Amino acid sequence: MGGRVAGVDEVGRGPLAGPVTAAAVVLDPDCIPDGLDDSKKLTARKREAVWDAILESADVSVAHATVSEIEELNILRASHLAMIRALDGLRNRPDHALIDGTMLPRGLTLPATPVVRGDAQSLSIAAASIVAKICRDRIMVDLAQQHPGYGWETNMGYPSKSHRLALENLGVTPHHRRTFKPVHKML
């Protein structure tokens, strides 16, 4: 596999609130950021440092699927939609995509390979995982300011005990995924 290879990863399939976010990253082989690794293995501070280096040296695109798209399509299809959007947003079309996971998105128009645990296997997927995580986390921190009490600034919309309790006490917001069981039960 030669040419421009994009790593693609998503974050936000499990939360009860917020978008699903995907990133596509084409690294410059002559300028691989120091400390690049699976986002789950890095501290928040280290992720931020690597994020800066990725943005300086790589072709990066971030895209989302909205809560209404998640509800309409289902979370898997919505995450794949975000992945395709991220690939389409790159400055230059890649020759190949490495997609984190076991499935390729429907409608993908370039050669691609699914990579199980890709963020641990591929530097470009690891870079995409860092970019997607930071972008989605920032969205959730912003939404937490608009909807205080749900703890989104720390739980990022995942179904933590405090988030589930806030759902019971404060109700459902427009950013909650109504088709997800804990939210659906509330309605």
XYZ file of N, CA and C in Angstrom:
561
model
N 0.859 -1.163 0.000
C 0.000 0.000 0.000
C 0.904 1.224 0.000
N 0.875 1.958 -1.083
C 1.703 3.146 -1.172
C 0.865 4.392 -1.239
N 1.517 5.516 -1.419
C 0.804 6.778 -1.553
C 0.356 7.346 -0.222
N -0.654 8.194 -0.291
C -1.173 8.875 0.901
C -2.157 7.965 1.636
N -1.813 7.624 2.867
C -2.660 6.751 3.667
C -3.266 7.560 4.800
N -4.586 7.517 4.900
C -5.296 8.212 5.974
C -5.690 7.216 7.050
N -5.416 7.570 8.282
C -5.937 6.817 9.421
C -7.251 7.452 9.839
N -8.241 6.622 10.167
C -9.567 7.135 10.531
C -10.030 6.456 11.812
N -10.519 7.278 12.736
C -11.067 6.746 13.980
C -12.220 7.634 14.418
N -13.075 7.083 15.270
C -14.202 7.850 15.787
C -14.209 7.740 17.302
N -14.938 8.670 17.908
C -15.152 8.635 19.350
C -16.581 9.066 19.608
N -17.178 8.468 20.634
C -18.511 8.887 21.021
C -19.624 7.939 20.624
N -19.314 6.669 20.470
C -20.399 5.726 20.152
C -21.204 5.363 21.389
N -20.580 5.360 22.558
C -21.248 4.905 23.772
C -22.003 5.940 24.588
N -21.749 7.234 24.418
C -22.428 8.225 25.259
C -23.940 8.284 25.038
N -24.613 8.866 26.023
C -26.048 9.088 25.932
C -26.358 10.447 25.326
N -25.321 11.280 25.169
C -25.529 12.643 24.680
C -24.378 13.066 23.777
N -24.689 14.007 22.884
C -23.670 14.591 22.023
C -23.496 13.849 20.711
N -22.706 14.459 19.823
C -22.474 13.869 18.502
C -21.495 12.700 18.577
N -21.385 11.974 17.491
C -20.273 11.048 17.304
C -19.306 11.804 16.395
N -18.018 11.730 16.722
C -16.992 12.521 16.048
C -15.950 11.599 15.435
N -15.565 11.886 14.198
C -14.527 11.107 13.523
C -13.432 12.045 13.043
N -12.235 11.503 12.959
C -11.120 12.254 12.399
C -10.410 11.382 11.376
N -9.899 12.045 10.342
C -9.045 11.400 9.341
C -7.729 12.151 9.357
N -6.625 11.409 9.405
C -5.305 12.028 9.484
C -4.363 11.342 8.502
N -3.701 12.168 7.675
C -2.612 11.693 6.818
C -1.339 12.281 7.392
N -0.525 11.421 7.974
C 0.727 11.872 8.577
C 1.785 12.122 7.513
N 2.672 13.051 7.800
C 3.858 13.267 6.976
C 4.900 12.267 7.461
N 5.302 11.290 6.611
C 6.242 10.258 7.066
C 7.579 10.838 7.544
N 7.906 12.045 7.111
C 9.160 12.669 7.525
C 9.002 13.492 8.798
N 7.795 13.536 9.347
C 7.548 14.395 10.510
C 6.500 13.758 11.423
N 6.820 12.577 11.964
C 5.904 11.884 12.868
C 6.035 12.527 14.257
N 4.927 12.997 14.829
C 5.002 13.656 16.137
C 5.550 12.737 17.234
N 6.408 13.284 18.077
C 6.938 12.535 19.230
C 5.794 12.190 20.177
N 5.837 10.993 20.730
C 4.858 10.591 21.726
C 3.529 10.127 21.159
N 3.435 10.018 19.841
C 2.184 9.590 19.214
C 1.868 8.162 19.628
N 0.667 7.953 20.173
C 0.253 6.642 20.645
C -1.270 6.621 20.717
N -1.820 5.473 21.009
C -3.259 5.309 21.210
C -3.727 6.349 22.228
N -4.780 7.100 21.900
C -5.254 8.173 22.785
C -5.595 7.663 24.183
N -6.029 6.407 24.291
C -6.400 5.858 25.596
C -5.178 5.627 26.482
N -3.996 5.559 25.882
C -2.767 5.335 26.649
C -2.105 6.643 27.087
N -2.617 7.772 26.601
C -1.995 9.059 26.893
C -2.795 9.843 27.927
N -2.092 10.601 28.750
C -2.771 11.509 29.675
C -3.362 12.660 28.857
N -4.276 13.390 29.463
C -4.885 14.539 28.774
C -3.811 15.542 28.358
N -2.839 15.789 29.218
C -1.777 16.754 28.901
C -0.935 16.271 27.713
N -0.610 14.984 27.704
C 0.201 14.432 26.613
C -0.590 14.447 25.299
N -1.898 14.131 25.379
C -2.745 14.200 24.177
C -2.724 15.605 23.585
N -2.857 16.616 24.441
C -2.852 18.007 23.970
C -1.536 18.359 23.280
N -0.414 17.911 23.845
C 0.904 18.199 23.253
C 1.037 17.521 21.892
N 0.604 16.268 21.803
C 0.690 15.533 20.537
C -0.283 16.133 19.523
N -1.465 16.561 19.991
C -2.476 17.201 19.133
C -1.861 18.370 18.394
N -1.160 19.231 19.119
C -0.528 20.403 18.492
C 0.438 19.975 17.387
N 1.238 18.952 17.675
C 2.220 18.469 16.692
C 1.524 17.854 15.476
N 0.420 17.146 15.699
C -0.335 16.544 14.588
C -0.867 17.650 13.676
N -1.487 18.664 14.276
C -2.081 19.742 13.478
C -1.034 20.519 12.692
N 0.183 20.624 13.229
C 1.263 21.352 12.547
C 1.814 20.593 11.349
N 1.779 19.254 11.410
C 2.519 18.490 10.407
C 1.675 17.602 9.502
N 0.393 17.409 9.801
C -0.405 16.426 9.062
C -1.593 17.083 8.360
N -2.156 16.358 7.416
C -3.433 16.727 6.788
C -4.517 16.133 7.696
N -5.326 16.991 8.308
C -6.290 16.564 9.325
C -7.682 17.060 8.966
N -8.669 16.202 9.168
C -10.068 16.589 8.987
C -10.893 15.953 10.100
N -11.827 16.736 10.636
C -12.728 16.258 11.680
C -14.159 16.446 11.193
N -15.011 15.474 11.486
C -16.418 15.566 11.095
C -17.271 14.906 12.167
N -18.551 15.212 12.127
C -19.471 14.716 13.142
C -20.718 14.144 12.482
N -21.421 13.344 13.257
C -22.806 12.994 12.947
C -23.605 13.472 14.151
N -24.694 14.153 13.873
C -25.492 14.779 14.914
C -26.335 13.759 15.678
N -26.890 14.215 16.785
C -27.795 13.367 17.560
C -28.973 12.912 16.691
N -29.533 13.821 15.890
C -30.675 13.406 15.043
C -30.233 12.384 13.997
N -29.017 12.502 13.468
C -28.515 11.492 12.514
C -28.279 10.161 13.214
N -27.791 10.201 14.447
C -27.601 8.971 15.222
C -28.945 8.279 15.419
N -29.959 9.064 15.771
C -31.287 8.495 16.008
C -31.916 7.957 14.729
N -31.672 8.643 13.627
C -32.256 8.235 12.350
C -31.560 7.006 11.767
N -30.229 6.972 11.828
C -29.461 5.924 11.141
C -29.118 4.733 12.034
N -28.847 4.932 13.259
C -28.302 4.085 14.326
C -26.843 4.494 14.529
N -26.284 4.135 15.654
C -24.970 4.667 16.031
C -23.858 4.161 15.102
N -23.923 2.927 14.657
C -22.884 2.410 13.763
C -22.887 3.171 12.437
N -24.049 3.284 11.816
C -24.130 3.993 10.525
C -23.760 5.468 10.683
N -24.149 6.077 11.789
C -23.813 7.482 12.022
C -22.307 7.660 12.211
N -21.671 6.729 12.906
C -20.209 6.835 13.069
C -19.513 6.649 11.725
N -20.044 5.757 10.892
C -19.479 5.571 9.547
C -19.697 6.823 8.688
N -20.860 7.464 8.828
C -21.120 8.706 8.110
C -20.087 9.777 8.513
N -19.818 9.893 9.811
C -18.815 10.856 10.284
C -17.435 10.531 9.717
N -17.104 9.244 9.612
C -15.813 8.828 9.045
C -15.698 9.249 7.582
N -16.754 9.000 6.807
C -16.736 9.379 5.388
C -16.611 10.892 5.252
N -17.340 11.622 6.083
C -17.245 13.087 6.055
C -15.827 13.552 6.390
N -15.201 12.898 7.366
C -13.826 13.274 7.735
C -12.871 13.026 6.566
N -13.015 11.881 5.918
C -12.166 11.593 4.752
C -12.398 12.616 3.641
N -13.655 12.958 3.401
C -13.987 13.931 2.353
C -13.436 15.319 2.669
N -13.188 15.602 3.931
C -12.712 16.913 4.340
C -11.212 17.112 4.274
N -10.474 16.048 3.970
C -9.013 16.196 3.853
C -8.664 17.115 2.682
N -7.567 17.851 2.817
C -7.133 18.760 1.738
C -6.887 18.005 0.445
N -6.227 16.848 0.557
C -5.926 16.020 -0.617
C -6.485 14.618 -0.392
N -7.135 14.099 -1.414
C -7.736 12.767 -1.315
C -6.647 11.723 -1.068
N -6.828 10.882 -0.058
C -5.849 9.816 0.176
C -5.971 8.698 -0.855
N -4.922 7.911 -0.979
C -4.934 6.757 -1.877
C -5.547 5.536 -1.190
N -5.504 5.532 0.145
C -5.997 4.388 0.919
C -6.386 4.888 2.308
N -7.355 4.227 2.910
C -7.753 4.567 4.281
C -7.617 3.343 5.170
N -7.099 3.565 6.365
C -7.074 2.549 7.412
C -8.161 2.948 8.410
N -9.171 2.108 8.529
C -10.342 2.414 9.340
C -10.294 1.596 10.628
N -10.330 2.270 11.769
C -10.338 1.554 13.040
C -11.634 0.756 13.162
N -11.503 -0.539 13.471
C -12.682 -1.380 13.658
C -12.690 -2.591 12.750
N -13.836 -3.236 12.709
C -13.964 -4.482 11.941
C -14.695 -4.302 10.623
N -15.345 -3.123 10.455
C -16.169 -2.910 9.258
C -15.743 -1.653 8.524
N -15.948 -1.674 7.217
C -15.744 -0.472 6.423
C -17.083 0.239 6.257
N -17.082 1.559 6.281
C -18.332 2.295 6.074
C -18.926 2.024 4.696
N -20.252 1.887 4.647
C -20.950 1.795 3.358
C -20.737 3.104 2.614
N -20.571 3.009 1.319
C -20.453 4.222 0.517
C -19.052 4.801 0.466
N -18.091 4.119 1.048
C -16.705 4.583 0.992
C -16.223 4.494 -0.448
N -15.632 5.562 -0.971
C -15.280 5.605 -2.394
C -13.773 5.514 -2.638
N -13.038 4.989 -1.681
C -11.607 4.774 -1.914
C -11.207 3.457 -1.266
N -10.095 2.884 -1.724
C -9.648 1.624 -1.132
C -9.403 1.806 0.366
N -9.810 0.810 1.147
C -9.670 0.919 2.591
C -9.505 -0.457 3.222
N -8.931 -0.454 4.415
C -8.718 -1.675 5.179
C -9.214 -1.447 6.605
N -10.066 -2.334 7.110
C -10.424 -2.219 8.524
C -9.268 -2.754 9.376
N -9.006 -2.099 10.495
C -7.905 -2.504 11.373
C -8.449 -2.622 12.799
N -8.538 -3.853 13.298
C -9.014 -4.083 14.657
C -7.992 -3.516 15.636
N -8.493 -2.769 16.637
C -7.638 -2.058 17.589
C -6.601 -1.216 16.843
N -7.089 -0.535 15.817
C -6.220 0.234 14.929
C -5.413 1.309 15.613
N -5.980 1.913 16.690
C -5.243 2.977 17.359
C -3.988 2.457 18.044
N -3.894 1.141 18.259
C -2.682 0.538 18.814
C -1.794 -0.055 17.713
N -2.338 -0.178 16.471
C -1.615 -0.825 15.385
C -1.032 0.158 14.367
N -1.646 1.328 14.247
C -1.298 2.269 13.183
C -1.108 3.668 13.765
N 0.000 4.308 13.421
C 0.252 5.666 13.910
C -0.781 6.654 13.366
N -1.200 6.474 12.107
C -2.175 7.421 11.556
C -3.545 7.257 12.218
N -3.924 6.034 12.557
C -5.176 5.834 13.287
C -5.030 6.383 14.714
N -3.866 6.177 15.344
C -3.632 6.732 16.687
C -3.778 8.249 16.652
N -3.219 8.881 15.612
C -3.336 10.340 15.477
C -4.804 10.734 15.328
N -5.549 9.985 14.524
C -6.975 10.271 14.339
C -7.736 10.096 15.648
N -7.353 9.104 16.447
C -8.055 8.882 17.719
C -7.826 10.061 18.669
N -6.631 10.619 18.672
C -6.311 11.771 19.524
C -7.110 12.991 19.076
N -7.107 13.248 17.785
C -7.806 14.416 17.249
C -9.313 14.305 17.512
N -9.889 13.146 17.240
C -11.330 12.959 17.440
C -11.697 13.122 18.911
N -10.901 12.532 19.792
C -11.200 12.613 21.226
C -11.143 14.051 21.724
N -10.100 14.770 21.383
C -9.979 16.148 21.856
C -11.118 17.005 21.308
N -11.431 16.855 20.032
C -12.514 17.651 19.440
C -13.851 17.354 20.109
N -14.175 16.084 20.293
C -15.463 15.751 20.905
C -15.506 16.185 22.366
N -14.399 15.987 23.094
C -14.359 16.421 24.497
C -14.623 17.919 24.604
N -14.054 18.701 23.698
C -14.271 20.152 23.730
C -15.731 20.504 23.455
N -16.369 19.768 22.555
C -17.791 19.984 22.293
C -18.599 19.711 23.557
N -18.277 18.621 24.244
C -19.045 18.253 25.436
C -18.821 19.240 26.577
N -17.608 19.780 26.710
C -17.347 20.808 27.724
C -18.182 22.049 27.416
N -18.265 22.409 26.145
C -19.086 23.554 25.740
C -20.571 23.289 26.034
N -21.043 22.095 25.693
C -22.443 21.753 25.966
C -22.730 21.712 27.469
N -21.725 21.355 28.263
C -21.889 21.321 29.721
C -22.165 22.715 30.271
N -21.578 23.734 29.641
C -21.826 25.113 30.078
C -23.276 25.512 29.770
N -23.782 25.022 28.644
C -25.154 25.352 28.245
C -26.192 24.546 29.032
N -25.795 23.358 29.479
C -26.705 22.462 30.203
C -26.005 21.968 31.469
N -25.876 22.823 32.480
C -25.170 22.415 33.702
C -25.937 21.327 34.456
N -25.190 20.561 35.209
C -25.804 19.549 36.061
C -25.650 18.123 35.582
N -25.332 17.943 34.296
C -25.196 16.587 33.753
C -23.761 16.054 33.866
N -22.824 16.936 34.177
C -21.430 16.514 34.346
C -20.710 16.228 33.047
N -21.214 16.771 31.943
C -20.611 16.465 30.641
C -19.154 16.920 30.540
N -18.765 17.908 31.360
C -17.389 18.382 31.305
C -16.408 17.317 31.818
N -16.922 16.319 32.548
C -16.052 15.229 33.015
C -16.473 13.871 32.460
N -17.783 13.621 32.302
C -18.201 12.300 31.804
C -18.369 12.262 30.282
N -18.273 13.420 29.626
C -18.343 13.546 28.162
C -19.603 12.929 27.560
N -20.661 12.860 28.384
C -21.924 12.326 27.894
C -22.090 10.833 28.091
N -21.042 10.157 28.591
C -21.138 8.718 28.845
C -22.083 8.472 30.024
N -22.648 7.279 30.113
C -23.679 7.012 31.126
C -23.115 6.768 32.530
N -22.404 7.742 33.074
C -21.896 7.637 34.446
C -23.077 7.676 35.416
N -22.813 7.294 36.644
C -23.868 7.311 37.661
C -24.431 8.727 37.812
N -23.542 9.733 37.846
C -23.991 11.120 38.023
C -24.812 11.605 36.813
N -24.439 11.167 35.626
C -25.192 11.560 34.425
C -26.590 10.931 34.455
N -26.667 9.657 34.800
C -27.969 8.989 34.867
C -28.866 9.623 35.938
N -28.270 10.000 37.070
C -29.024 10.676 38.130
C -29.523 12.028 37.666
N -28.671 12.773 36.954
C -29.070 14.084 36.424
C -30.204 13.932 35.417
N -30.159 12.882 34.618
C -31.252 12.616 33.672
C -32.578 12.468 34.421
N -32.552 11.727 35.529
C -33.769 11.532 36.323
C -34.249 12.848 36.924
N -33.310 13.647 37.415
C -33.669 14.873 38.142
C -33.914 16.080 37.235
N -33.169 16.188 36.147
C -33.241 17.366 35.278
C -33.982 17.116 33.969
N -34.102 15.844 33.608
C -34.793 15.512 32.361
C -33.859 15.430 31.165
N -34.459 15.240 30.018
C -33.749 15.015 28.764
C -33.539 16.341 28.039
N -32.322 16.556 27.520
C -32.018 17.761 26.735
C -32.113 17.433 25.248
N -32.060 18.440 24.375
C -32.049 18.180 22.932
C -30.766 17.454 22.484
N -29.758 17.404 23.360
C -28.491 16.762 23.001
C -28.443 15.298 23.424
N -29.483 14.827 24.080
C -29.538 13.416 24.474
C -30.029 12.566 23.300
N -29.502 11.372 23.231
C -29.871 10.414 22.187
C -31.105 9.639 22.664
N -32.243 9.999 22.149
C -33.510 9.451 22.628
C -33.690 7.964 22.307
N -32.957 7.451 21.348
C -33.081 6.030 21.006
C -32.198 5.153 21.895
N -31.345 5.763 22.725
C -30.496 4.984 23.625
C -31.315 4.620 24.860
N -31.249 3.364 25.277
C -32.152 2.799 26.275
C -32.344 3.646 27.545
N -31.279 4.105 28.250
C -31.521 4.864 29.481
C -32.311 6.174 29.223
N -32.089 6.796 28.075
C -32.806 8.029 27.745
C -34.228 7.679 27.310
N -34.356 6.663 26.476
C -35.659 6.236 25.975
C -36.596 5.877 27.135
N -36.057 5.199 28.148
C -36.849 4.826 29.311
C -37.391 6.051 30.042
N -36.599 7.141 30.048
C -37.020 8.380 30.712
C -38.237 8.984 30.024
N -38.330 8.788 28.715
C -39.414 9.364 27.932
C -40.610 8.446 27.977
